[in-house]
Tab-separated table of C-alpha atoms and ligand atoms in Angstrom:
chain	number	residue	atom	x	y	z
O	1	UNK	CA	-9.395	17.239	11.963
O	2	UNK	CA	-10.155	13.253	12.741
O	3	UNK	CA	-9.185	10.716	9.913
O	4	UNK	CA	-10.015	7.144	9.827
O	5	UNK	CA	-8.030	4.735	8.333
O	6	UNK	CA	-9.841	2.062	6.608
O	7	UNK	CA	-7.640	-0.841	7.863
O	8	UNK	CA	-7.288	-2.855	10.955
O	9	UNK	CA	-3.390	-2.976	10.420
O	10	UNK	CA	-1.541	-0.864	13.057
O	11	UNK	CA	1.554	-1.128	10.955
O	12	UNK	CA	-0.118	0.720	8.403
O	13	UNK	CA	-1.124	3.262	11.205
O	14	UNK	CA	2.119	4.213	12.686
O	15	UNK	CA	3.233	4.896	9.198
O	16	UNK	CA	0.558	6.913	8.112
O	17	UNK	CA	0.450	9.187	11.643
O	18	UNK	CA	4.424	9.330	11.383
O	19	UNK	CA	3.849	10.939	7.792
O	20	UNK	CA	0.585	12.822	9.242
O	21	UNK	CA	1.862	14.600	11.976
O	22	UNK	CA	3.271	17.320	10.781
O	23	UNK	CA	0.040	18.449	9.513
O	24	UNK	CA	-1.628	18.330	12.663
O	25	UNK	CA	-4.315	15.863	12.214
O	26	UNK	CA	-5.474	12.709	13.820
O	27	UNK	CA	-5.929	9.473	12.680
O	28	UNK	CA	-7.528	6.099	14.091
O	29	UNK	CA	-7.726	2.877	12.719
O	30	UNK	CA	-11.669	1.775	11.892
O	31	UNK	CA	-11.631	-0.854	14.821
O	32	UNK	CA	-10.884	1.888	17.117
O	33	UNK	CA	-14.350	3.480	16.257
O	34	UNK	CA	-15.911	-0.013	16.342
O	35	UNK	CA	-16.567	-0.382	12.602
O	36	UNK	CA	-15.500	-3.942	11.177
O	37	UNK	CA	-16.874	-4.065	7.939
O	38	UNK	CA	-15.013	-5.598	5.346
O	39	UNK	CA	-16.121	-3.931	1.918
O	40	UNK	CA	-15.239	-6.098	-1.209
O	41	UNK	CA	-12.567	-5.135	-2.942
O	42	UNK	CA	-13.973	-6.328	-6.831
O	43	UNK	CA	-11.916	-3.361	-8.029
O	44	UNK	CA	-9.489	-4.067	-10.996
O	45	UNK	CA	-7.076	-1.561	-10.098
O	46	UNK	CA	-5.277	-0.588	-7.019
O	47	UNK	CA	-7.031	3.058	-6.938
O	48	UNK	CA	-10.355	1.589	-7.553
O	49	UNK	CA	-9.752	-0.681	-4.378
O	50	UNK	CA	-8.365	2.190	-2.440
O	51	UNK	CA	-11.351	4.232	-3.424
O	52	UNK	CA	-13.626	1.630	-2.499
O	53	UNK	CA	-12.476	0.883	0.976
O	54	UNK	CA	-12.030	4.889	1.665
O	55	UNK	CA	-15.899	5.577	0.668
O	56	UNK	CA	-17.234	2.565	2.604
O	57	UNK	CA	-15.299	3.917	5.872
O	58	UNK	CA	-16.355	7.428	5.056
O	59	UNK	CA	-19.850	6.790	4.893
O	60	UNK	CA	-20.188	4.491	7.965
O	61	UNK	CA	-18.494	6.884	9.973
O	62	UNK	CA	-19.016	10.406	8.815
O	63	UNK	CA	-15.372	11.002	9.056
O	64	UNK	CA	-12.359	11.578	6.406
O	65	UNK	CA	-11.307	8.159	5.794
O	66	UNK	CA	-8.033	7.135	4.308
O	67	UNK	CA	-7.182	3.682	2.548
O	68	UNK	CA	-4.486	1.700	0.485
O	69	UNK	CA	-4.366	-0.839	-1.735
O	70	UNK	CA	-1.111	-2.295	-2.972
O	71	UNK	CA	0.092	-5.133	-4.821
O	72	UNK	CA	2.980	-6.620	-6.958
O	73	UNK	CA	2.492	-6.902	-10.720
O	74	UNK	CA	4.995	-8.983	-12.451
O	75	UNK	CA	5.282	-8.153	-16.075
O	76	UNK	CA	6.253	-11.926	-17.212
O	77	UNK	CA	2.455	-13.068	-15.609
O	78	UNK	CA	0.909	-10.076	-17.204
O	79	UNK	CA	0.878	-7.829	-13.803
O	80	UNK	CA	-0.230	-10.867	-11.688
O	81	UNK	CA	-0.662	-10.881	-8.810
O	82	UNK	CA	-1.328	-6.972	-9.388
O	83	UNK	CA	-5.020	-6.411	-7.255
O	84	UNK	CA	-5.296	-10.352	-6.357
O	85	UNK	CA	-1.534	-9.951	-4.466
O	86	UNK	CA	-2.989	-10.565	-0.829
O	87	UNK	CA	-5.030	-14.135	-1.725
O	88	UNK	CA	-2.575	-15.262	-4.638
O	89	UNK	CA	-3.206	-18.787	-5.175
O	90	UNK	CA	-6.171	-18.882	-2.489
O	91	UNK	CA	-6.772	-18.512	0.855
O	92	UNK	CA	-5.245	-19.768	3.503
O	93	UNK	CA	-1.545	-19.734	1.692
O	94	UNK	CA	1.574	-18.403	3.664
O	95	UNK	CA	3.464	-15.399	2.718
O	96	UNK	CA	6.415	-17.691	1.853
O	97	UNK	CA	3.941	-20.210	-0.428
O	98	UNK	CA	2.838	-17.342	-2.159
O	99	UNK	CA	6.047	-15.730	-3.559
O	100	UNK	CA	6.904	-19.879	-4.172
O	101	UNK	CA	4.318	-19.398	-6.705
O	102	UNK	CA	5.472	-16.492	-8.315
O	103	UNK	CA	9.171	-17.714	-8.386
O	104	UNK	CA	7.701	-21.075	-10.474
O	105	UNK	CA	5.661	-18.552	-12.728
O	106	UNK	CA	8.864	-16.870	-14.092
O	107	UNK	CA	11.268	-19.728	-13.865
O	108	UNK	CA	12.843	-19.393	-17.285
O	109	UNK	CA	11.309	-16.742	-18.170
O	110	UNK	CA	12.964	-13.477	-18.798
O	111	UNK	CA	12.858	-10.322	-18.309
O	112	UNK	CA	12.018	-10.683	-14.892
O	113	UNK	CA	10.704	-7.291	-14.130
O	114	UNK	CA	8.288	-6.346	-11.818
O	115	UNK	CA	7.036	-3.456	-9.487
O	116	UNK	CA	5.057	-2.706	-6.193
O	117	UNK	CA	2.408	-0.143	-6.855
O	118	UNK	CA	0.196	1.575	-3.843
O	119	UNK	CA	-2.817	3.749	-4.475
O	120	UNK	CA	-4.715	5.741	-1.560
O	121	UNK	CA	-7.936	7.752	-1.816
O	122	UNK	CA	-9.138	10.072	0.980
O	123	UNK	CA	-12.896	10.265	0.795
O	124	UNK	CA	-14.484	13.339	2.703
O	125	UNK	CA	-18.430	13.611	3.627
O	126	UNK	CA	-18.042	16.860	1.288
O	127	UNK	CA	-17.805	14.430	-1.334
O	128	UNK	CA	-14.325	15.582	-2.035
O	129	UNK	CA	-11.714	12.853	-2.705
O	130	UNK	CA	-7.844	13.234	-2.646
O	131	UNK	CA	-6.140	9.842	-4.734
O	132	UNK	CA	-1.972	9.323	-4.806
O	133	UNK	CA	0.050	6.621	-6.271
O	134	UNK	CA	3.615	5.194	-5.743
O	135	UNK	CA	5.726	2.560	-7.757
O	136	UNK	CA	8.809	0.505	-7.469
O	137	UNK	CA	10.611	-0.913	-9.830
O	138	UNK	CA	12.044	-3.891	-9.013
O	139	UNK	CA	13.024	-7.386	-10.575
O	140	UNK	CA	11.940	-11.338	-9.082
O	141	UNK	CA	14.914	-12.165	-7.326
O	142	UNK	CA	16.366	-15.445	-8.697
O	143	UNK	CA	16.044	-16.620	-4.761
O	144	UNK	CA	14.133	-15.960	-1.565
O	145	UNK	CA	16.922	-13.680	0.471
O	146	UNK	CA	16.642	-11.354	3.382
O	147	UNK	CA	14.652	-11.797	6.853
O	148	UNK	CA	12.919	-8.217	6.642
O	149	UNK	CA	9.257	-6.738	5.738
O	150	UNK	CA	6.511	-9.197	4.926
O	151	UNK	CA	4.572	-10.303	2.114
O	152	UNK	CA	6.803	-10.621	-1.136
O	153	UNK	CA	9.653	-8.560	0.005
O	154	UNK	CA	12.310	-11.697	-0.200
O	155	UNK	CA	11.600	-12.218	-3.889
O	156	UNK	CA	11.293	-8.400	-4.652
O	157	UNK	CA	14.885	-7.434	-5.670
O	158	UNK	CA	16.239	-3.772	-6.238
O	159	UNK	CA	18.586	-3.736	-8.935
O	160	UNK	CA	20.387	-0.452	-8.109
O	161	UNK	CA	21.068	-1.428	-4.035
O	162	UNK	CA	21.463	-5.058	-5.111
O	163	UNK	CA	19.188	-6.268	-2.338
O	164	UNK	CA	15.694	-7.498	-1.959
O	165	UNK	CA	13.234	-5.093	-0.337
O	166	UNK	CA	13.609	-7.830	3.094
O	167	UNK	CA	17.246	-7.016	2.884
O	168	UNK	CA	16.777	-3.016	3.577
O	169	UNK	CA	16.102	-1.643	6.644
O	170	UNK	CA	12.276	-0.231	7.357
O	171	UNK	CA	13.678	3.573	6.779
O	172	UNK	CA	15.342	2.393	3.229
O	173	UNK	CA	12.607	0.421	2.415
O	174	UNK	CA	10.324	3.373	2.993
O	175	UNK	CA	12.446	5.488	1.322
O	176	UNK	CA	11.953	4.054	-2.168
O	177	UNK	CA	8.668	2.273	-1.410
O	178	UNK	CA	5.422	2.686	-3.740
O	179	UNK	CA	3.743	2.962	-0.378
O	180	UNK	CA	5.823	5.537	1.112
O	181	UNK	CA	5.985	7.594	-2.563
O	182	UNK	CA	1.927	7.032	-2.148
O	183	UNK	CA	1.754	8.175	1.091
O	184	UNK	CA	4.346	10.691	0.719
O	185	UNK	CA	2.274	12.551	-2.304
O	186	UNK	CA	-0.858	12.032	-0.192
O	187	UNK	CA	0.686	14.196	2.719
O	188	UNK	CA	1.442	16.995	0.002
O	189	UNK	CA	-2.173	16.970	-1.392
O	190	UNK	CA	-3.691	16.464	2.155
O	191	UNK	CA	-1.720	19.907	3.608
O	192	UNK	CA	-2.280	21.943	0.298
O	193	UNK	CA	-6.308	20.774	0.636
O	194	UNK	CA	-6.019	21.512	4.827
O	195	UNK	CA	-4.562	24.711	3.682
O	196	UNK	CA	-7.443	25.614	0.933
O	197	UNK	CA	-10.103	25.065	3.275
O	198	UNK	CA	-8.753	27.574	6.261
O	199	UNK	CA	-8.115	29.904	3.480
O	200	UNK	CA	-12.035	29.694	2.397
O	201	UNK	CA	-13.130	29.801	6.273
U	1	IMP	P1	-2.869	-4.503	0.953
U	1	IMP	O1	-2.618	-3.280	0.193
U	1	IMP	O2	-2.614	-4.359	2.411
U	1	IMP	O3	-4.198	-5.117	0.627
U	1	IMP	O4	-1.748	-5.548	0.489
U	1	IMP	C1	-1.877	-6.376	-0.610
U	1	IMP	C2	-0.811	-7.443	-0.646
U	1	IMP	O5	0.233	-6.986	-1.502
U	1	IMP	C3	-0.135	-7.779	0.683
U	1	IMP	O6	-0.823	-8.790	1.347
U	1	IMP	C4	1.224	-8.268	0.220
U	1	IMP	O7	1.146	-9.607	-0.163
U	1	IMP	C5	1.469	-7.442	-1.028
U	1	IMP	N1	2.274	-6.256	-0.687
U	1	IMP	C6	1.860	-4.955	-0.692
U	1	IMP	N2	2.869	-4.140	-0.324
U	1	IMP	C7	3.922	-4.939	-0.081
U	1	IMP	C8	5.251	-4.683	0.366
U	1	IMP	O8	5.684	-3.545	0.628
U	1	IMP	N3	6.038	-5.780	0.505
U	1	IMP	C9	5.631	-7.034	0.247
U	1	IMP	N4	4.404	-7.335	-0.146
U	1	IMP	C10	3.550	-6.299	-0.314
């Protein structure tokens, strides 16, 4: 079976198909079938924004399509930047001004506890949908450290392997990720569903 995923990120690709392959099935990113829209993500959770970007894709195409939506929520700015993570502060910011603005939010503040959470829906013509969700707990680092990952990752610190998330390597990181628990539960639900259906055939 053919999945599209509703991103134009090949990261996000390899990871998916390296979690996917097992199960047999194929996946392509949405510019590879031509589509570029750009749904809006007015969600106000993660699995609403997931669910939104999955049905969009699904409908233009006719295909399975698979989406994610992930953010950090930081418990002393009352789980901001939670949904608005990728334009915190505006457009047009860098990675590295936008975790500045988190690290000024909790200065003095305390606890400092935060998490990454991921959400992905699978919408299928059928009409049937397939939703997973990861977390990771985490705390704001005191300072920017490590050279790894993207986004937050610097400021996102791991209490039990006393590193930031751009201090681990991309197998550790995906180890304890929310996006790799998310996409880790999706593969489960995805083979039982894969399994269901050849069973009704
Ligand atoms: P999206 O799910 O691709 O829309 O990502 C939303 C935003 O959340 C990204 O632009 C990052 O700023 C942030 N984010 C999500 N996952 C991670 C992560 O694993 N590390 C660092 N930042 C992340």
């Amino acid at each position: 079976m053919k999945f599209v995923l509703a991103s134009h990120n090949r990261n996000k690709l390899r990871e998916l198909r390296e979690i996917l392959d097992e199960l047999g099935v194929e996946v392509v990113l949405q510019s590879e079938l031509g589509l570029d829209l750009e749904p809006e993500e007015n969600g106000t959770t993660f699995a609403d924004n997931a669910l939104i970007k999955a049905k969009a894709v699904m409908e233009a195409s006719g295909l399975p399509a698979i989406a994610d939506d992930s953010g950090l929520c930081v418990d002393a700015l009352g789980g901001a930047p939670g949904v608005y993570s990728a334009r915190y502060g505006g457009e047009g910011l860098t990675d590295q001004q936008r975790y500045a603005l988190v690290l000024q939010g909790v200065a003095g503040q305390f606890p400092r506890t935060c998490r990454f959470e991921c959400a992905v829906a699978c919408c299928f013509p059928d009409g049937s949908v397939l939703t997973a969700q990861g977390k990771c707990e985490g705390t704001v680092a005191f300072t920017p450290m490590g050279e790894g990952g993207f986004g937050y990752d610097p400021i996102f610190f791991v209490p039990r392997l006393k590193k930031t998330f751009a201090q681990l390597t991309p197998e550790e990181k995906n180890a304890i990720s929310h996006r790799g628990q998310a996409l880790r539960s999706f593969a489960g639900q995805l083979a039982e569903f894969l399994k269901n259906q050849t069973e009704n055939s």
